[in-house]
C-alpha cells in the first residue's frame, strides 16, 4: 500500500513548516500550546479505518485513497475546531463523508468510472478456509452493496467501524433513533440476502 507512507510523509513535512503551525494554532490559546497534543498520532492511527470507511462508501480503492487524502488535509487545516474531550475518529468520519458527498456532486456532471479489476483479498491465507472466507466476503460485500445507501452507511459505521449509535448519528447528521431503525432494517435485509435466519 503506497497511500499510508505518502500520507504519513505529508504529515511529517507539514509538522515542520511554519505555515502549518500558524494555520493550526488554536484560537484563544497562547501561541505555543496546542489544542490537542496527540492529534497527529491519532490521525495517523485512524488512517486504516478511514480507508476502510472510504472504500465502503465509494467501493473503489483508488478513489478511497483520494478521499482519505482530502479528509486528512481538511482535518489538519481544521484541527483547531476539534473538541479535545471527544474521540477523533467520528469527527474524521464526518469529514471523510462530506468529502465523498462533494466528490459525488462533482462526478454527477462527469459520469462514473468503474475499475473491474479491483478485487478484495481474503484475510485468511490457508487452503479451504481461504476459499470459504473469500466466497463469504464476496457474498457479504455483494449483499451489502444491494442495500439502500442509508442502511449500508449505518451498518458500516456501527458494525464494521464499531462507532456508537450517537457517534454514527453525528457522522451522518441524523438522530440516534434513525440510526437504530436503519441499522435494524439493514441487518434484517442483509441476513435475508445472505440466507441467515
C-alpha positions as YAML, in Angstrom:
chain: A
units: angstrom
residues:
- id: 1
  name: UNK
  ca: [0.00, 0.00, 0.00]
- id: 2
  name: UNK
  ca: [1.52, 3.24, -1.13]
- id: 3
  name: UNK
  ca: [-1.03, 5.66, 0.32]
- id: 4
  name: UNK
  ca: [-0.13, 5.21, 4.02]
- id: 5
  name: UNK
  ca: [3.54, 6.24, 3.69]
- id: 6
  name: UNK
  ca: [2.54, 9.09, 1.39]
- id: 7
  name: UNK
  ca: [0.06, 10.48, 3.92]
- id: 8
  name: UNK
  ca: [2.48, 9.88, 6.79]
- id: 9
  name: UNK
  ca: [5.26, 11.62, 4.85]
- id: 10
  name: UNK
  ca: [2.89, 14.51, 4.13]
- id: 11
  name: UNK
  ca: [2.20, 14.84, 7.84]
- id: 12
  name: UNK
  ca: [5.93, 14.78, 8.54]
- id: 13
  name: UNK
  ca: [6.52, 17.62, 6.07]
- id: 14
  name: UNK
  ca: [3.60, 19.62, 7.48]
- id: 15
  name: UNK
  ca: [4.82, 19.20, 11.02]
- id: 16
  name: UNK
  ca: [7.98, 21.23, 10.45]
- id: 17
  name: UNK
  ca: [6.69, 24.06, 8.30]
- id: 18
  name: UNK
  ca: [5.92, 27.41, 9.96]
- id: 19
  name: UNK
  ca: [2.75, 27.71, 7.85]
- id: 20
  name: UNK
  ca: [1.40, 24.51, 9.39]
- id: 21
  name: UNK
  ca: [1.88, 25.81, 12.91]
- id: 22
  name: UNK
  ca: [0.35, 29.19, 12.18]
- id: 23
  name: UNK
  ca: [-2.66, 27.63, 10.40]
- id: 24
  name: UNK
  ca: [-3.20, 25.01, 13.09]
- id: 25
  name: UNK
  ca: [-2.70, 27.33, 16.07]
- id: 26
  name: UNK
  ca: [-5.79, 27.19, 18.30]
- id: 27
  name: UNK
  ca: [-7.81, 30.35, 18.61]
- id: 28
  name: UNK
  ca: [-7.94, 31.91, 22.04]
- id: 29
  name: UNK
  ca: [-4.93, 29.99, 23.41]
- id: 30
  name: UNK
  ca: [-1.39, 31.13, 23.83]
- id: 31
  name: UNK
  ca: [0.85, 30.67, 20.82]
- id: 32
  name: UNK
  ca: [2.83, 27.61, 21.94]
- id: 33
  name: UNK
  ca: [0.08, 25.41, 23.42]
- id: 34
  name: UNK
  ca: [-1.68, 23.05, 21.00]
- id: 35
  name: UNK
  ca: [-5.34, 22.26, 21.45]
- id: 36
  name: UNK
  ca: [-4.76, 18.52, 21.15]
- id: 37
  name: UNK
  ca: [-1.20, 17.29, 21.74]
- id: 38
  name: UNK
  ca: [-1.76, 13.83, 20.26]
- id: 39
  name: UNK
  ca: [-3.59, 14.99, 17.13]
- id: 40
  name: UNK
  ca: [-1.01, 13.74, 14.62]
- id: 41
  name: UNK
  ca: [-0.63, 10.39, 16.39]
- id: 42
  name: UNK
  ca: [-4.39, 9.85, 16.48]
- id: 43
  name: UNK
  ca: [-4.72, 10.96, 12.87]
- id: 44
  name: UNK
  ca: [-2.09, 8.52, 11.62]
- id: 45
  name: UNK
  ca: [-3.61, 5.72, 13.75]
- id: 46
  name: UNK
  ca: [-7.04, 6.42, 12.20]
- id: 47
  name: UNK
  ca: [-5.83, 6.13, 8.58]
- id: 48
  name: UNK
  ca: [-6.63, 2.41, 8.15]
- id: 49
  name: UNK
  ca: [-10.20, 2.78, 9.48]
- id: 50
  name: UNK
  ca: [-10.70, 5.92, 7.39]
- id: 51
  name: UNK
  ca: [-9.62, 3.99, 4.31]
- id: 52
  name: UNK
  ca: [-11.99, 1.12, 5.14]
- id: 53
  name: UNK
  ca: [-14.85, 3.57, 5.56]
- id: 54
  name: UNK
  ca: [-13.93, 5.34, 2.33]
- id: 55
  name: UNK
  ca: [-13.91, 2.03, 0.44]
- id: 56
  name: UNK
  ca: [-17.32, 1.18, 1.89]
- id: 57
  name: UNK
  ca: [-18.66, 4.49, 0.60]
- id: 58
  name: UNK
  ca: [-17.23, 4.59, -2.92]
- id: 59
  name: UNK
  ca: [-16.31, 0.89, -3.48]
- id: 60
  name: UNK
  ca: [-13.12, 1.88, -5.33]
- id: 61
  name: UNK
  ca: [-9.74, 1.67, -3.56]
- id: 62
  name: UNK
  ca: [-8.16, 4.34, -5.77]
- id: 63
  name: UNK
  ca: [-10.96, 6.81, -5.09]
- id: 64
  name: UNK
  ca: [-10.93, 5.82, -1.40]
- id: 65
  name: UNK
  ca: [-7.26, 6.78, -1.18]
- id: 66
  name: UNK
  ca: [-8.06, 10.18, -2.69]
- id: 67
  name: UNK
  ca: [-10.91, 10.69, -0.23]
- id: 68
  name: UNK
  ca: [-8.67, 9.81, 2.72]
- id: 69
  name: UNK
  ca: [-6.06, 12.28, 1.48]
- id: 70
  name: UNK
  ca: [-8.69, 15.03, 1.17]
- id: 71
  name: UNK
  ca: [-10.06, 14.20, 4.63]
- id: 72
  name: UNK
  ca: [-6.58, 14.33, 6.18]
- id: 73
  name: UNK
  ca: [-5.87, 17.68, 4.55]
- id: 74
  name: UNK
  ca: [-9.18, 19.09, 5.79]
- id: 75
  name: UNK
  ca: [-8.65, 17.66, 9.27]
- id: 76
  name: UNK
  ca: [-5.18, 19.18, 9.56]
- id: 77
  name: UNK
  ca: [-6.50, 22.54, 8.36]
- id: 78
  name: UNK
  ca: [-9.39, 22.41, 10.86]
- id: 79
  name: UNK
  ca: [-7.61, 20.82, 13.82]
- id: 80
  name: UNK
  ca: [-8.37, 23.84, 15.99]
- id: 81
  name: UNK
  ca: [-12.10, 23.08, 15.70]
- id: 82
  name: UNK
  ca: [-12.00, 19.55, 17.13]
- id: 83
  name: UNK
  ca: [-13.18, 19.15, 20.72]
- id: 84
  name: UNK
  ca: [-10.26, 17.75, 22.77]
- id: 85
  name: UNK
  ca: [-12.67, 15.84, 25.02]
- id: 86
  name: UNK
  ca: [-14.20, 13.72, 22.24]
- id: 87
  name: UNK
  ca: [-12.92, 10.86, 20.11]
- id: 88
  name: UNK
  ca: [-11.21, 11.99, 16.94]
- id: 89
  name: UNK
  ca: [-12.48, 9.17, 14.67]
- id: 90
  name: UNK
  ca: [-16.16, 10.24, 14.44]
- id: 91
  name: UNK
  ca: [-15.04, 13.76, 13.52]
- id: 92
  name: UNK
  ca: [-12.72, 12.33, 10.85]
- id: 93
  name: UNK
  ca: [-15.51, 10.07, 9.53]
- id: 94
  name: UNK
  ca: [-17.74, 13.14, 9.17]
- id: 95
  name: UNK
  ca: [-15.03, 15.00, 7.24]
- id: 96
  name: UNK
  ca: [-14.49, 11.95, 5.00]
- id: 97
  name: UNK
  ca: [-18.21, 11.56, 4.36]
- id: 98
  name: UNK
  ca: [-18.51, 15.24, 3.43]
- id: 99
  name: UNK
  ca: [-15.56, 14.83, 1.04]
- id: 100
  name: UNK
  ca: [-17.33, 11.83, -0.51]
- id: 101
  name: UNK
  ca: [-20.54, 13.85, -0.94]
- id: 102
  name: UNK
  ca: [-18.53, 16.66, -2.57]
- id: 103
  name: UNK
  ca: [-16.84, 14.16, -4.91]
- id: 104
  name: UNK
  ca: [-20.23, 12.69, -5.81]
- id: 105
  name: UNK
  ca: [-21.53, 16.11, -6.73]
- id: 106
  name: UNK
  ca: [-18.50, 16.69, -8.97]
- id: 107
  name: UNK
  ca: [-18.90, 13.27, -10.61]
- id: 108
  name: UNK
  ca: [-22.58, 13.83, -11.29]
- id: 109
  name: UNK
  ca: [-21.61, 16.09, -14.15]
- id: 110
  name: UNK
  ca: [-18.78, 13.84, -15.42]
- id: 111
  name: UNK
  ca: [-20.23, 10.35, -15.02]
- id: 112
  name: UNK
  ca: [-18.63, 7.48, -13.12]
- id: 113
  name: UNK
  ca: [-15.70, 5.19, -13.85]
- id: 114
  name: UNK
  ca: [-15.59, 1.58, -12.67]
- id: 115
  name: UNK
  ca: [-12.42, -0.49, -12.44]
- id: 116
  name: UNK
  ca: [-13.48, -4.11, -12.96]
- id: 117
  name: UNK
  ca: [-10.07, -5.40, -11.89]
- id: 118
  name: UNK
  ca: [-10.40, -4.34, -8.22]
- id: 119
  name: UNK
  ca: [-10.93, -7.39, -6.04]
- id: 120
  name: UNK
  ca: [-10.70, -7.67, -2.24]
- id: 121
  name: UNK
  ca: [-8.27, -10.10, -0.68]
- id: 122
  name: UNK
  ca: [-9.38, -12.62, 1.93]
- id: 123
  name: UNK
  ca: [-7.99, -12.16, 5.42]
- id: 124
  name: UNK
  ca: [-7.21, -15.87, 5.77]
- id: 125
  name: UNK
  ca: [-4.41, -17.42, 3.69]
- id: 126
  name: UNK
  ca: [-4.72, -21.16, 4.03]
- id: 127
  name: UNK
  ca: [-6.38, -23.52, 1.57]
- id: 128
  name: UNK
  ca: [-10.06, -24.31, 2.02]
- id: 129
  name: UNK
  ca: [-10.57, -21.72, 4.76]
- id: 130
  name: UNK
  ca: [-9.18, -19.05, 2.44]
- id: 131
  name: UNK
  ca: [-11.57, -20.06, -0.33]
- id: 132
  name: UNK
  ca: [-14.53, -20.14, 2.05]
- id: 133
  name: UNK
  ca: [-13.55, -16.77, 3.51]
- id: 134
  name: UNK
  ca: [-13.23, -15.28, 0.03]
- id: 135
  name: UNK
  ca: [-16.64, -16.59, -1.02]
- id: 136
  name: UNK
  ca: [-18.29, -15.35, 2.18]
- id: 137
  name: UNK
  ca: [-16.56, -11.98, 1.90]
- id: 138
  name: UNK
  ca: [-17.72, -11.52, -1.69]
- id: 139
  name: UNK
  ca: [-21.26, -12.63, -0.85]
- id: 140
  name: UNK
  ca: [-21.38, -10.23, 2.08]
- id: 141
  name: UNK
  ca: [-19.96, -7.36, 0.02]
- id: 142
  name: UNK
  ca: [-22.44, -8.07, -2.79]
- id: 143
  name: UNK
  ca: [-25.36, -8.24, -0.36]
- id: 144
  name: UNK
  ca: [-24.20, -5.08, 1.41]
- id: 145
  name: UNK
  ca: [-23.88, -3.27, -1.93]
- id: 146
  name: UNK
  ca: [-27.55, -4.00, -2.74]
- id: 147
  name: UNK
  ca: [-28.81, -2.35, 0.44]
- id: 148
  name: UNK
  ca: [-30.07, 1.22, 0.28]
- id: 149
  name: UNK
  ca: [-27.25, 3.68, 0.91]
- id: 150
  name: UNK
  ca: [-28.64, 4.90, 4.24]
- id: 151
  name: UNK
  ca: [-28.76, 1.34, 5.62]
- id: 152
  name: UNK
  ca: [-25.33, 0.45, 4.22]
- id: 153
  name: UNK
  ca: [-23.70, 3.52, 5.79]
- id: 154
  name: UNK
  ca: [-25.14, 2.76, 9.23]
- id: 155
  name: UNK
  ca: [-24.12, -0.91, 9.07]
- id: 156
  name: UNK
  ca: [-20.56, 0.00, 8.08]
- id: 157
  name: UNK
  ca: [-20.19, 2.63, 10.81]
- id: 158
  name: UNK
  ca: [-21.76, 0.63, 13.65]
- id: 159
  name: UNK
  ca: [-20.87, -2.97, 12.77]
- id: 160
  name: UNK
  ca: [-17.52, -2.62, 10.99]
- id: 161
  name: UNK
  ca: [-16.08, 0.62, 12.38]
- id: 162
  name: UNK
  ca: [-17.61, -0.01, 15.83]
- id: 163
  name: UNK
  ca: [-18.95, 3.51, 16.37]
- id: 164
  name: UNK
  ca: [-21.65, 4.00, 18.98]
- id: 165
  name: UNK
  ca: [-25.14, 4.91, 17.79]
- id: 166
  name: UNK
  ca: [-24.58, 8.50, 18.93]
- id: 167
  name: UNK
  ca: [-21.24, 8.73, 17.09]
- id: 168
  name: UNK
  ca: [-22.74, 7.28, 13.90]
- id: 169
  name: UNK
  ca: [-25.62, 9.74, 14.20]
- id: 170
  name: UNK
  ca: [-23.10, 12.58, 14.44]
- id: 171
  name: UNK
  ca: [-21.18, 11.36, 11.39]
- id: 172
  name: UNK
  ca: [-24.33, 11.06, 9.30]
- id: 173
  name: UNK
  ca: [-26.09, 14.13, 10.71]
- id: 174
  name: UNK
  ca: [-29.22, 12.21, 11.70]
- id: 175
  name: UNK
  ca: [-30.94, 11.44, 15.04]
- id: 176
  name: UNK
  ca: [-29.77, 8.45, 17.09]
- id: 177
  name: UNK
  ca: [-33.19, 6.78, 16.74]
- id: 178
  name: UNK
  ca: [-32.90, 6.95, 12.96]
- id: 179
  name: UNK
  ca: [-29.52, 5.21, 13.18]
- id: 180
  name: UNK
  ca: [-31.07, 2.45, 15.28]
- id: 181
  name: UNK
  ca: [-34.03, 1.91, 12.94]
- id: 182
  name: UNK
  ca: [-31.87, 1.94, 9.79]
- id: 183
  name: UNK
  ca: [-29.47, -0.50, 11.43]
- id: 184
  name: UNK
  ca: [-32.29, -2.86, 12.39]
- id: 185
  name: UNK
  ca: [-33.80, -2.78, 8.89]
- id: 186
  name: UNK
  ca: [-30.37, -3.14, 7.30]
- id: 187
  name: UNK
  ca: [-29.43, -6.15, 9.44]
- id: 188
  name: UNK
  ca: [-32.70, -7.90, 8.61]
- id: 189
  name: UNK
  ca: [-32.28, -7.20, 4.90]
- id: 190
  name: UNK
  ca: [-28.62, -8.29, 4.93]
- id: 191
  name: UNK
  ca: [-29.44, -11.52, 6.78]
- id: 192
  name: UNK
  ca: [-32.22, -12.28, 4.29]
- id: 193
  name: UNK
  ca: [-29.90, -11.70, 1.32]
- id: 194
  name: UNK
  ca: [-27.27, -13.99, 2.87]
- id: 195
  name: UNK
  ca: [-29.80, -16.67, 3.83]
- id: 196
  name: UNK
  ca: [-29.16, -16.27, 7.56]
- id: 197
  name: UNK
  ca: [-32.08, -16.68, 9.95]
...
